[in-house]
Short mmCIF file of N, CA and C in Angstrom, two decimals:
data_model
loop_
_atom_site.label_atom_id
_atom_site.label_comp_id
_atom_site.label_asym_id
_atom_site.label_seq_id
_atom_site.Cartn_x
_atom_site.Cartn_y
_atom_site.Cartn_z
N UNK A 1 0.43 -1.08 0.47
CA UNK A 1 -0.26 0.07 0.19
C UNK A 1 0.88 1.11 0.46
N UNK A 2 2.25 1.27 1.09
CA UNK A 2 3.38 2.24 1.08
C UNK A 2 3.88 2.52 -0.73
N UNK A 3 3.38 1.83 -0.94
CA UNK A 3 4.94 1.82 -2.17
C UNK A 3 3.81 1.62 -3.66
N UNK A 4 2.98 1.39 -3.19
CA UNK A 4 2.01 2.05 -4.63
C UNK A 4 0.92 3.75 -4.65
N UNK A 5 0.26 3.45 -2.70
CA UNK A 5 -1.15 3.86 -3.27
C UNK A 5 -0.61 5.13 -2.25
N UNK A 6 0.44 5.57 -1.25
CA UNK A 6 0.93 6.84 -0.45
C UNK A 6 1.34 7.73 -1.29
N UNK A 7 1.18 9.03 -1.13
CA UNK A 7 1.60 9.61 -1.91
C UNK A 7 2.00 10.80 -0.20
N UNK A 8 3.66 11.39 -0.18
CA UNK A 8 3.75 12.00 0.59
C UNK A 8 3.36 12.97 1.05
N UNK A 9 3.39 14.01 -0.06
CA UNK A 9 2.55 15.08 -0.71
C UNK A 9 1.44 15.68 0.02
N UNK A 10 0.63 14.37 -0.48
CA UNK A 10 -1.01 15.43 0.78
C UNK A 10 -0.78 13.94 1.96
N UNK A 11 -0.32 13.61 2.31
CA UNK A 11 -0.33 12.26 2.82
C UNK A 11 -0.99 11.30 3.41
N UNK A 12 -1.48 11.03 2.02
CA UNK A 12 -2.92 9.90 2.41
C UNK A 12 -2.70 9.15 0.92
N UNK A 13 -3.72 8.36 1.16
CA UNK A 13 -3.57 7.07 -0.17
C UNK A 13 -4.14 7.57 -1.11
N UNK A 14 -4.00 6.76 -2.30
CA UNK A 14 -4.44 7.26 -3.83
C UNK A 14 -5.46 6.17 -2.35
N UNK A 15 -6.83 6.15 -4.08
CA UNK A 15 -7.99 5.52 -4.09
C UNK A 15 -7.85 3.91 -4.27
N UNK A 16 -6.62 4.05 -5.15
CA UNK A 16 -6.36 2.88 -6.26
C UNK A 16 -4.51 3.01 -6.61
N UNK A 17 -3.93 1.76 -6.36
CA UNK A 17 -2.77 1.26 -7.32
C UNK A 17 -2.35 2.35 -8.02
N UNK A 18 -2.82 2.52 -9.03
CA UNK A 18 -3.36 3.64 -10.60
C UNK A 18 -2.67 4.54 -10.30
N UNK A 19 -1.26 5.47 -10.45
CA UNK A 19 -0.98 5.99 -10.31
C UNK A 19 -1.93 7.31 -10.67
N UNK A 20 -3.37 7.27 -11.96
CA UNK A 20 -3.90 7.92 -12.23
C UNK A 20 -5.37 8.30 -11.79
N UNK A 21 -5.97 7.21 -10.29
CA UNK A 21 -6.33 7.80 -9.90
C UNK A 21 -5.64 8.51 -8.87
N UNK A 22 -7.40 9.41 -8.20
CA UNK A 22 -7.39 10.72 -7.39
C UNK A 22 -6.78 9.84 -6.00
N UNK A 23 -6.59 11.26 -5.24
CA UNK A 23 -6.05 10.70 -3.66
C UNK A 23 -7.46 11.13 -2.77
N UNK A 24 -8.02 10.08 -2.44
CA UNK A 24 -8.42 10.19 -1.88
C UNK A 24 -9.22 9.53 -0.13
N UNK A 25 -9.57 10.35 -0.06
CA UNK A 25 -10.25 10.21 1.96
C UNK A 25 -10.27 9.05 2.26
N UNK A 26 -12.01 8.61 2.25
CA UNK A 26 -12.10 7.65 3.00
C UNK A 26 -11.81 5.60 2.46
N UNK A 27 -10.38 5.63 2.01
CA UNK A 27 -9.98 5.05 2.32
C UNK A 27 -8.31 5.15 3.81
N UNK A 28 -8.80 6.13 3.89
CA UNK A 28 -7.21 6.22 4.67
C UNK A 28 -6.94 5.67 5.75
N UNK A 29 -8.52 5.73 7.17
CA UNK A 29 -7.66 4.99 8.22
C UNK A 29 -8.45 3.72 8.00
N UNK A 30 -9.04 2.59 6.71
CA UNK A 30 -8.97 1.57 6.54
C UNK A 30 -7.52 1.07 6.17
N UNK A 31 -7.25 2.06 5.52
CA UNK A 31 -5.38 0.92 5.19
C UNK A 31 -4.71 1.90 6.53
N UNK A 32 -5.41 2.92 7.22
CA UNK A 32 -3.66 3.23 7.80
C UNK A 32 -4.07 1.85 9.40
N UNK A 33 -5.48 1.39 9.26
CA UNK A 33 -5.89 -0.06 10.38
C UNK A 33 -4.62 -0.97 10.01
N UNK A 34 -4.45 -1.16 8.80
CA UNK A 34 -3.31 -2.65 8.50
C UNK A 34 -1.77 -1.70 8.65
N UNK A 35 -1.74 -0.81 8.77
CA UNK A 35 -0.50 -0.37 8.67
C UNK A 35 -0.16 0.02 10.41
N UNK A 36 -0.77 -0.01 11.43
CA UNK A 36 -0.88 0.66 12.24
C UNK A 36 -0.44 -0.86 13.20
N UNK A 37 -1.26 -1.62 12.85
CA UNK A 37 -1.57 -3.39 12.81
C UNK A 37 0.32 -3.21 12.42
N UNK A 38 0.44 -3.65 11.15
CA UNK A 38 1.92 -3.99 11.02
C UNK A 38 2.74 -3.68 11.81
N UNK A 39 3.58 -1.94 11.99
CA UNK A 39 3.40 -1.36 13.31
C UNK A 39 3.46 -1.86 14.44
N UNK A 40 2.57 -1.68 14.97
CA UNK A 40 2.62 -2.27 16.28
C UNK A 40 3.18 -3.83 16.55
N UNK A 41 3.55 -4.75 15.15
CA UNK A 41 4.46 -5.86 15.31
C UNK A 41 5.58 -5.99 15.06
N UNK A 42 6.21 -5.22 14.08
CA UNK A 42 7.26 -5.37 13.15
C UNK A 42 8.20 -3.82 13.35
N UNK A 43 7.27 -2.84 14.27
CA UNK A 43 7.97 -1.80 14.64
C UNK A 43 9.33 -0.85 13.74
N UNK A 44 8.31 -1.09 12.17
CA UNK A 44 9.29 -0.52 11.60
C UNK A 44 8.94 0.89 11.03
N UNK A 45 10.21 1.73 11.27
CA UNK A 45 10.86 3.51 11.21
C UNK A 45 9.59 3.87 10.01
N UNK A 46 9.80 2.60 8.16
CA UNK A 46 8.72 3.34 7.82
C UNK A 46 7.16 3.63 8.38
N UNK A 47 6.46 2.38 8.24
CA UNK A 47 5.64 2.34 8.61
C UNK A 47 4.47 3.09 9.81
N UNK A 48 6.08 3.41 10.91
CA UNK A 48 5.64 4.04 12.32
C UNK A 48 5.32 5.96 11.14
N UNK A 49 6.53 6.50 10.48
CA UNK A 49 6.46 7.76 9.26
C UNK A 49 4.69 7.55 8.79
N UNK A 50 4.75 6.83 7.76
CA UNK A 50 3.44 6.95 7.51
C UNK A 50 2.38 7.27 8.51
N UNK A 51 2.33 6.01 9.32
CA UNK A 51 0.98 6.40 10.30
C UNK A 51 0.98 7.06 11.22
N UNK A 52 1.59 7.97 11.35
CA UNK A 52 2.59 9.39 12.03
C UNK A 52 1.23 10.05 11.70
N UNK A 53 2.24 10.23 10.07
CA UNK A 53 1.56 11.64 9.28
C UNK A 53 -0.12 11.17 8.57
N UNK A 54 -0.39 10.38 8.49
CA UNK A 54 -1.42 10.07 7.98
C UNK A 54 -3.01 9.64 8.64
N UNK A 55 -2.36 10.12 10.61
CA UNK A 55 -2.95 10.21 12.35
C UNK A 55 -3.52 11.63 11.19
N UNK A 56 -2.70 12.40 11.66
CA UNK A 56 -2.53 13.86 11.72
C UNK A 56 -2.82 14.34 10.83
N UNK A 57 -2.85 13.73 9.65
CA UNK A 57 -3.94 14.53 8.59
C UNK A 57 -5.73 14.20 8.82
N UNK A 58 -5.49 12.70 8.99
CA UNK A 58 -7.06 12.39 8.61
C UNK A 58 -7.90 13.10 10.32
N UNK A 59 -6.62 13.45 11.37
CA UNK A 59 -7.65 13.57 12.39
C UNK A 59 -8.01 15.64 12.45
N UNK A 60 -6.38 16.36 11.37
CA UNK A 60 -6.73 17.82 11.01
C UNK A 60 -7.89 18.18 11.32
N UNK A 61 -8.29 20.11 11.66
CA UNK A 61 -9.04 21.08 11.44
C UNK A 61 -10.18 20.48 10.29
N UNK A 62 -11.44 20.49 10.77
CA UNK A 62 -12.46 20.01 9.61
C UNK A 62 -12.42 21.45 8.25
N UNK A 63 -11.43 21.89 8.43
CA UNK A 63 -11.56 22.88 7.52
C UNK A 63 -10.87 22.33 6.56
N UNK A 64 -9.24 21.38 6.74
CA UNK A 64 -7.91 21.23 5.47
C UNK A 64 -8.94 19.16 5.44
N UNK A 65 -9.75 18.81 6.04
CA UNK A 65 -10.15 16.84 5.49
C UNK A 65 -11.76 17.58 4.83
N UNK A 66 -11.53 16.09 4.62
CA UNK A 66 -12.19 16.19 3.01
C UNK A 66 -13.81 15.42 3.81
N UNK A 67 -13.36 15.05 5.39
CA UNK A 67 -14.36 13.96 5.71
C UNK A 67 -15.39 15.70 6.74
N UNK A 68 -15.64 16.58 5.87
CA UNK A 68 -16.54 17.32 6.37
C UNK A 68 -17.71 16.87 6.22
N UNK A 69 -19.56 17.46 7.43
CA UNK A 69 -20.41 17.24 7.54
C UNK A 69 -20.28 15.87 9.07
N UNK A 70 -21.79 15.60 8.84
CA UNK A 70 -22.65 14.08 9.53
C UNK A 70 -22.76 13.53 8.60
N UNK A 71 -23.45 11.80 9.31
CA UNK A 71 -23.51 11.01 8.78
C UNK A 71 -22.72 10.30 7.60
N UNK A 72 -22.22 9.65 6.85
CA UNK A 72 -20.88 8.33 6.42
C UNK A 72 -20.25 9.45 6.11
N UNK A 73 -20.19 10.45 5.98
CA UNK A 73 -18.76 10.95 5.33
C UNK A 73 -17.83 11.22 7.07
N UNK A 74 -18.57 10.75 8.02
CA UNK A 74 -17.81 11.71 9.03
C UNK A 74 -17.81 9.86 10.05
N UNK A 75 -18.62 9.37 9.08
CA UNK A 75 -19.28 7.62 10.32
C UNK A 75 -18.27 6.69 10.04
N UNK A 76 -17.65 6.87 8.82
CA UNK A 76 -16.52 5.83 7.66
C UNK A 76 -15.33 5.63 8.07
N UNK A 77 -15.17 7.12 8.10
CA UNK A 77 -13.39 7.10 8.53
C UNK A 77 -13.52 6.88 10.00
N UNK A 78 -14.33 7.46 10.56
CA UNK A 78 -13.85 7.00 12.55
C UNK A 78 -14.02 5.63 12.97
N UNK A 79 -15.34 5.20 12.60
CA UNK A 79 -15.50 3.62 12.75
C UNK A 79 -14.41 2.74 12.81
N UNK A 80 -12.72 3.23 12.26
CA UNK A 80 -11.93 2.22 12.95
C UNK A 80 -10.87 2.99 12.83
N UNK A 81 -10.96 3.90 13.71
CA UNK A 81 -9.97 4.84 14.31
C UNK A 81 -9.17 4.37 15.55
N UNK A 82 -10.09 4.13 16.44
CA UNK A 82 -10.18 3.38 17.52
C UNK A 82 -8.78 1.98 17.59
N UNK A 83 -8.98 1.61 15.75
CA UNK A 83 -7.83 0.44 16.19
C UNK A 83 -6.89 1.40 15.25
N UNK A 84 -7.21 2.47 14.97
CA UNK A 84 -5.66 2.69 14.75
C UNK A 84 -4.70 3.77 15.75
N UNK A 85 -5.80 4.23 16.65
CA UNK A 85 -5.02 4.95 17.45
C UNK A 85 -4.11 4.05 18.15
N UNK A 86 -5.15 3.53 19.08
CA UNK A 86 -4.19 1.91 19.87
C UNK A 86 -2.77 1.51 19.56
N UNK A 87 -2.46 1.20 18.57
CA UNK A 87 -0.72 1.24 17.90
C UNK A 87 -0.81 2.75 17.37
N UNK A 88 -1.07 3.41 17.32
CA UNK A 88 0.13 4.54 16.91
C UNK A 88 0.87 4.69 18.25
N UNK A 89 2.07 5.27 17.51
CA UNK A 89 3.45 5.34 18.64
C UNK A 89 3.64 6.47 19.60
N UNK A 90 4.02 6.22 20.80
CA UNK A 90 4.10 6.57 22.12
C UNK A 90 5.06 7.81 21.38
N UNK A 91 4.01 9.19 21.52
CA UNK A 91 5.02 10.49 21.44
C UNK A 91 5.19 10.80 20.55
N UNK A 92 4.65 10.58 19.30
CA UNK A 92 3.95 10.87 17.56
C UNK A 92 4.42 12.33 17.56
N UNK A 93 4.03 12.88 18.62
CA UNK A 93 4.15 14.57 17.99
C UNK A 93 2.60 15.15 17.94
#
């Protein structure tokens, strides 16, 4: 996922592995759940960097996030947030 879908300048993932696909926000927490688990097992610094940046962006101010509003647009990303946060590295800034 990181090699094919992570876009560092956006601190988010592409919607698909196709380099022409849009950088979407809806899949971020779902993908970050897997990265959080992998980091929890491996303590790989590359996973940590993506995890921290991805979480910081996904939890950013409402005006900078794509998750505006209520209903599905906020509940879909938040339903997996606890699974990401439990493995978030301590003192990540």
